[in-house]
Amino acid sequence: MVIETRTPEETYELGRQLGQKAYPGQVICLNGDLGVGKTVFTQGFAAGLGIEGPVNSPTFTIVQEYDEGRLPLYHFDVYRIGDISEMDEIGYEDCFYGEGVTLIEWSQLIRELLPQQVTCVTIEKDLEQGFDYRRIRVEERT
Ligand code: ADP
Ligand code: MG
């Protein structure tokens, strides 16, 4: 499925809809360049799960957990990860293979740790279509 958005609100709304459909054990890989809208998408996704508080990129902690929604949400941003062994220290397996939903910004940086079945969300700009245009591809990968 490919969705085109032209405002941050539309990207947020797509995230919200997917958050409403999220299921236990789901892992969502979120990729795209800096500033493309991964965190905007995540904020909508969290809202769709019923999480009301602010959601920002967990820059200093790699992962942030939110427990006030319909399912626990583990929001990873692995952009600043130094070594893959940091993921073991975080206890990532309890997130990926638990009852909550995991969302991973920059998941391609930890490709070797990803479960076999993931939902991939890839966001791209196309400046010819305008500064706020985004093409968002959502695909199930097994
Ligand atoms: P990332 O997490 O991918 O680095 P952010 O979500 O933090 O990016 O920032 C995306 C920026 O792009 C925000 O400032 C947002 O307002 C802006 N923006 C403009 N158009 C869009 C759009 N169509 N979808 C998402 N964000 C958009
Ligand atoms: Mg971000």
mmCIF file of C-alpha atoms and ligand atoms in Angstrom:
data_model
loop_
_atom_site.group_PDB
_atom_site.id
_atom_site.type_symbol
_atom_site.label_atom_id
_atom_site.label_comp_id
_atom_site.label_asym_id
_atom_site.label_seq_id
_atom_site.Cartn_x
_atom_site.Cartn_y
_atom_site.Cartn_z
ATOM 1 C CA MET A 1 0.000 0.000 0.000
ATOM 2 C CA VAL A 2 1.294 3.448 -0.906
ATOM 3 C CA ILE A 3 -0.125 6.606 0.643
ATOM 4 C CA GLU A 4 0.780 10.137 -0.357
ATOM 5 C CA THR A 5 0.527 12.895 2.225
ATOM 6 C CA ARG A 6 0.908 16.641 1.818
ATOM 7 C CA THR A 7 0.799 17.795 5.436
ATOM 8 C CA PRO A 8 2.181 16.508 8.766
ATOM 9 C CA GLU A 9 -1.421 16.057 9.894
ATOM 10 C CA GLU A 10 -2.079 13.552 7.112
ATOM 11 C CA THR A 11 0.986 11.534 8.094
ATOM 12 C CA TYR A 12 -0.120 11.668 11.729
ATOM 13 C CA GLU A 13 -3.558 10.438 10.675
ATOM 14 C CA LEU A 14 -2.089 7.473 8.782
ATOM 15 C CA GLY A 15 -0.087 6.595 11.906
ATOM 16 C CA ARG A 16 -3.221 6.898 14.010
ATOM 17 C CA GLN A 17 -5.152 4.501 11.787
ATOM 18 C CA LEU A 18 -2.370 1.925 11.916
ATOM 19 C CA GLY A 19 -2.143 2.379 15.676
ATOM 20 C CA GLN A 20 -5.822 1.555 15.980
ATOM 21 C CA LYS A 21 -5.209 -1.706 14.093
ATOM 22 C CA ALA A 22 -2.004 -2.635 15.924
ATOM 23 C CA TYR A 23 -1.847 -6.103 17.452
ATOM 24 C CA PRO A 24 0.229 -7.742 20.209
ATOM 25 C CA GLY A 25 3.705 -8.712 19.033
ATOM 26 C CA GLN A 26 3.597 -6.448 15.995
ATOM 27 C CA VAL A 27 6.941 -4.939 15.006
ATOM 28 C CA ILE A 28 6.880 -1.888 12.775
ATOM 29 C CA CYS A 29 10.045 -0.826 11.023
ATOM 30 C CA LEU A 30 10.115 2.841 10.222
ATOM 31 C CA ASN A 31 12.652 4.071 7.717
ATOM 32 C CA GLY A 32 13.408 7.258 5.842
ATOM 33 C CA ASP A 33 15.847 10.146 6.020
ATOM 34 C CA LEU A 34 16.165 12.606 8.865
ATOM 35 C CA GLY A 35 13.218 14.984 9.009
ATOM 36 C CA VAL A 36 10.996 12.922 6.751
ATOM 37 C CA GLY A 37 8.267 12.414 9.370
ATOM 38 C CA LYS A 38 9.045 9.203 11.260
ATOM 39 C CA THR A 39 8.345 10.816 14.600
ATOM 40 C CA VAL A 40 5.192 12.506 13.303
ATOM 41 C CA PHE A 41 3.981 9.076 12.180
ATOM 42 C CA THR A 42 4.904 7.603 15.573
ATOM 43 C CA GLN A 43 2.953 10.298 17.410
ATOM 44 C CA GLY A 44 -0.132 9.452 15.388
ATOM 45 C CA PHE A 45 0.469 5.752 15.948
ATOM 46 C CA ALA A 46 0.669 6.285 19.702
ATOM 47 C CA ALA A 47 -2.559 8.291 19.623
ATOM 48 C CA GLY A 48 -4.206 5.406 17.761
ATOM 49 C CA LEU A 49 -3.201 3.126 20.624
ATOM 50 C CA GLY A 50 -4.811 5.532 23.061
ATOM 51 C CA ILE A 51 -1.589 7.040 24.382
ATOM 52 C CA GLU A 52 -2.298 10.644 25.260
ATOM 53 C CA GLY A 53 0.973 12.012 26.579
ATOM 54 C CA PRO A 54 3.726 13.525 24.442
ATOM 55 C CA VAL A 55 5.744 11.146 22.306
ATOM 56 C CA ASN A 56 9.148 12.240 21.078
ATOM 57 C CA SER A 57 12.170 10.472 19.707
ATOM 58 C CA PRO A 58 13.960 8.723 22.587
ATOM 59 C CA THR A 59 17.282 10.192 21.548
ATOM 60 C CA PHE A 60 19.237 9.511 24.716
ATOM 61 C CA THR A 61 17.697 6.213 25.688
ATOM 62 C CA ILE A 62 17.239 4.272 22.396
ATOM 63 C CA VAL A 63 13.864 3.039 23.655
ATOM 64 C CA GLN A 64 10.912 4.618 25.392
ATOM 65 C CA GLU A 65 8.028 2.575 26.747
ATOM 66 C CA TYR A 66 4.435 3.815 26.972
ATOM 67 C CA ASP A 67 1.994 1.808 29.049
ATOM 68 C CA GLU A 68 -1.124 3.922 29.095
ATOM 69 C CA GLY A 69 -2.543 2.754 25.767
ATOM 70 C CA ARG A 70 -4.498 -0.274 24.597
ATOM 71 C CA LEU A 71 -1.209 -2.175 24.270
ATOM 72 C CA PRO A 72 2.268 -1.352 25.571
ATOM 73 C CA LEU A 73 4.254 0.618 22.982
ATOM 74 C CA TYR A 74 8.025 0.304 22.728
ATOM 75 C CA HIS A 75 9.348 3.185 20.670
ATOM 76 C CA PHE A 76 12.917 2.634 19.537
ATOM 77 C CA ASP A 77 15.052 5.157 17.721
ATOM 78 C CA VAL A 78 18.285 3.368 16.943
ATOM 79 C CA TYR A 79 19.854 6.209 14.952
ATOM 80 C CA ARG A 80 22.544 6.760 17.574
ATOM 81 C CA ILE A 81 23.250 3.187 18.415
ATOM 82 C CA GLY A 82 26.994 2.569 18.585
ATOM 83 C CA ASP A 83 27.149 -1.181 18.645
ATOM 84 C CA ILE A 84 24.473 -3.776 18.111
ATOM 85 C CA SER A 85 25.269 -5.286 21.530
ATOM 86 C CA GLU A 86 23.591 -2.242 23.080
ATOM 87 C CA MET A 87 20.329 -3.813 21.982
ATOM 88 C CA ASP A 88 21.012 -6.846 24.180
ATOM 89 C CA GLU A 89 21.671 -4.571 27.140
ATOM 90 C CA ILE A 90 18.311 -2.893 26.517
ATOM 91 C CA GLY A 91 16.602 -6.272 26.507
ATOM 92 C CA TYR A 92 15.114 -5.767 23.063
ATOM 93 C CA GLU A 93 13.860 -9.354 22.811
ATOM 94 C CA ASP A 94 11.334 -8.756 25.567
ATOM 95 C CA CYS A 95 9.929 -5.944 23.421
ATOM 96 C CA PHE A 96 10.069 -7.585 19.994
ATOM 97 C CA TYR A 97 8.637 -10.892 21.192
ATOM 98 C CA GLY A 98 6.334 -9.634 23.940
ATOM 99 C CA GLU A 99 2.673 -8.706 24.079
ATOM 100 C CA GLY A 100 3.172 -5.070 23.150
ATOM 101 C CA VAL A 101 3.811 -3.255 19.887
ATOM 102 C CA THR A 102 7.307 -2.237 18.834
ATOM 103 C CA LEU A 103 8.026 0.665 16.533
ATOM 104 C CA ILE A 104 11.625 1.147 15.381
ATOM 105 C CA GLU A 105 12.905 4.319 13.750
ATOM 106 C CA TRP A 106 15.986 3.609 11.597
ATOM 107 C CA SER A 107 15.395 -0.146 11.806
ATOM 108 C CA GLN A 108 17.785 -0.857 8.931
ATOM 109 C CA LEU A 109 20.642 -0.149 11.353
ATOM 110 C CA ILE A 110 19.723 -3.254 13.356
ATOM 111 C CA ARG A 111 18.610 -5.369 10.419
ATOM 112 C CA GLU A 112 20.159 -8.575 11.769
ATOM 113 C CA LEU A 113 18.052 -8.424 14.931
ATOM 114 C CA LEU A 114 14.660 -7.937 13.319
ATOM 115 C CA PRO A 115 12.065 -10.706 13.585
ATOM 116 C CA GLN A 116 11.119 -12.541 10.453
ATOM 117 C CA GLN A 117 7.731 -10.919 10.174
ATOM 118 C CA VAL A 118 7.610 -7.147 10.335
ATOM 119 C CA THR A 119 5.489 -4.319 9.018
ATOM 120 C CA CYS A 120 7.671 -1.918 7.039
ATOM 121 C CA VAL A 121 6.803 1.746 6.762
ATOM 122 C CA THR A 122 9.078 3.717 4.467
ATOM 123 C CA ILE A 123 8.706 7.457 4.092
ATOM 124 C CA GLU A 124 10.250 9.408 1.217
ATOM 125 C CA LYS A 125 10.198 12.983 0.077
ATOM 126 C CA ASP A 126 9.851 14.022 -3.523
ATOM 127 C CA LEU A 127 10.762 17.685 -3.756
ATOM 128 C CA GLU A 128 9.293 17.961 -7.238
ATOM 129 C CA GLN A 129 5.912 17.395 -5.569
ATOM 130 C CA GLY A 130 6.478 20.113 -2.990
ATOM 131 C CA PHE A 131 8.355 20.486 0.271
ATOM 132 C CA ASP A 132 5.683 18.838 2.434
ATOM 133 C CA TYR A 133 4.916 15.952 0.099
ATOM 134 C CA ARG A 134 5.642 12.437 1.421
ATOM 135 C CA ARG A 135 5.270 9.048 -0.199
ATOM 136 C CA ILE A 136 4.657 6.401 2.459
ATOM 137 C CA ARG A 137 4.898 2.709 1.657
ATOM 138 C CA VAL A 138 3.385 0.220 4.101
ATOM 139 C CA GLU A 139 4.147 -3.456 3.507
ATOM 140 C CA GLU A 140 4.053 -6.708 5.433
ATOM 141 C CA ARG A 141 7.340 -8.543 5.203
ATOM 142 C CA THR A 142 7.784 -12.188 6.134
HETATM 143 P P1 ADP B 1 12.054 12.170 11.565
HETATM 144 O O1 ADP B 1 11.566 11.553 12.838
HETATM 145 O O2 ADP B 1 11.833 11.312 10.348
HETATM 146 O O3 ADP B 1 13.478 12.647 11.641
HETATM 147 P P2 ADP B 1 10.179 14.258 12.248
HETATM 148 O O4 ADP B 1 8.889 13.524 12.316
HETATM 149 O O5 ADP B 1 10.849 14.580 13.544
HETATM 150 O O6 ADP B 1 11.188 13.468 11.282
HETATM 151 O O7 ADP B 1 10.003 15.633 11.477
HETATM 152 C C1 ADP B 1 9.307 15.753 10.259
HETATM 153 C C2 ADP B 1 9.179 17.233 9.924
HETATM 154 O O8 ADP B 1 8.640 17.403 8.618
HETATM 155 C C3 ADP B 1 8.243 17.954 10.881
HETATM 156 O O9 ADP B 1 8.773 19.233 11.134
HETATM 157 C C4 ADP B 1 6.950 18.059 10.082
HETATM 158 O O10 ADP B 1 6.175 19.182 10.447
HETATM 159 C C5 ADP B 1 7.480 18.209 8.664
HETATM 160 N N1 ADP B 1 6.549 17.758 7.613
HETATM 161 C C6 ADP B 1 6.183 18.465 6.538
HETATM 162 N N2 ADP B 1 5.342 17.799 5.748
HETATM 163 C C7 ADP B 1 5.156 16.592 6.318
HETATM 164 C C8 ADP B 1 4.380 15.433 5.953
HETATM 165 N N3 ADP B 1 3.645 15.362 4.819
HETATM 166 N N4 ADP B 1 4.421 14.363 6.788
HETATM 167 C C9 ADP B 1 5.184 14.406 7.919
HETATM 168 N N5 ADP B 1 5.926 15.455 8.304
HETATM 169 C C10 ADP B 1 5.923 16.553 7.516
HETATM 170 MG MG MG B 2 12.554 10.951 14.641
#
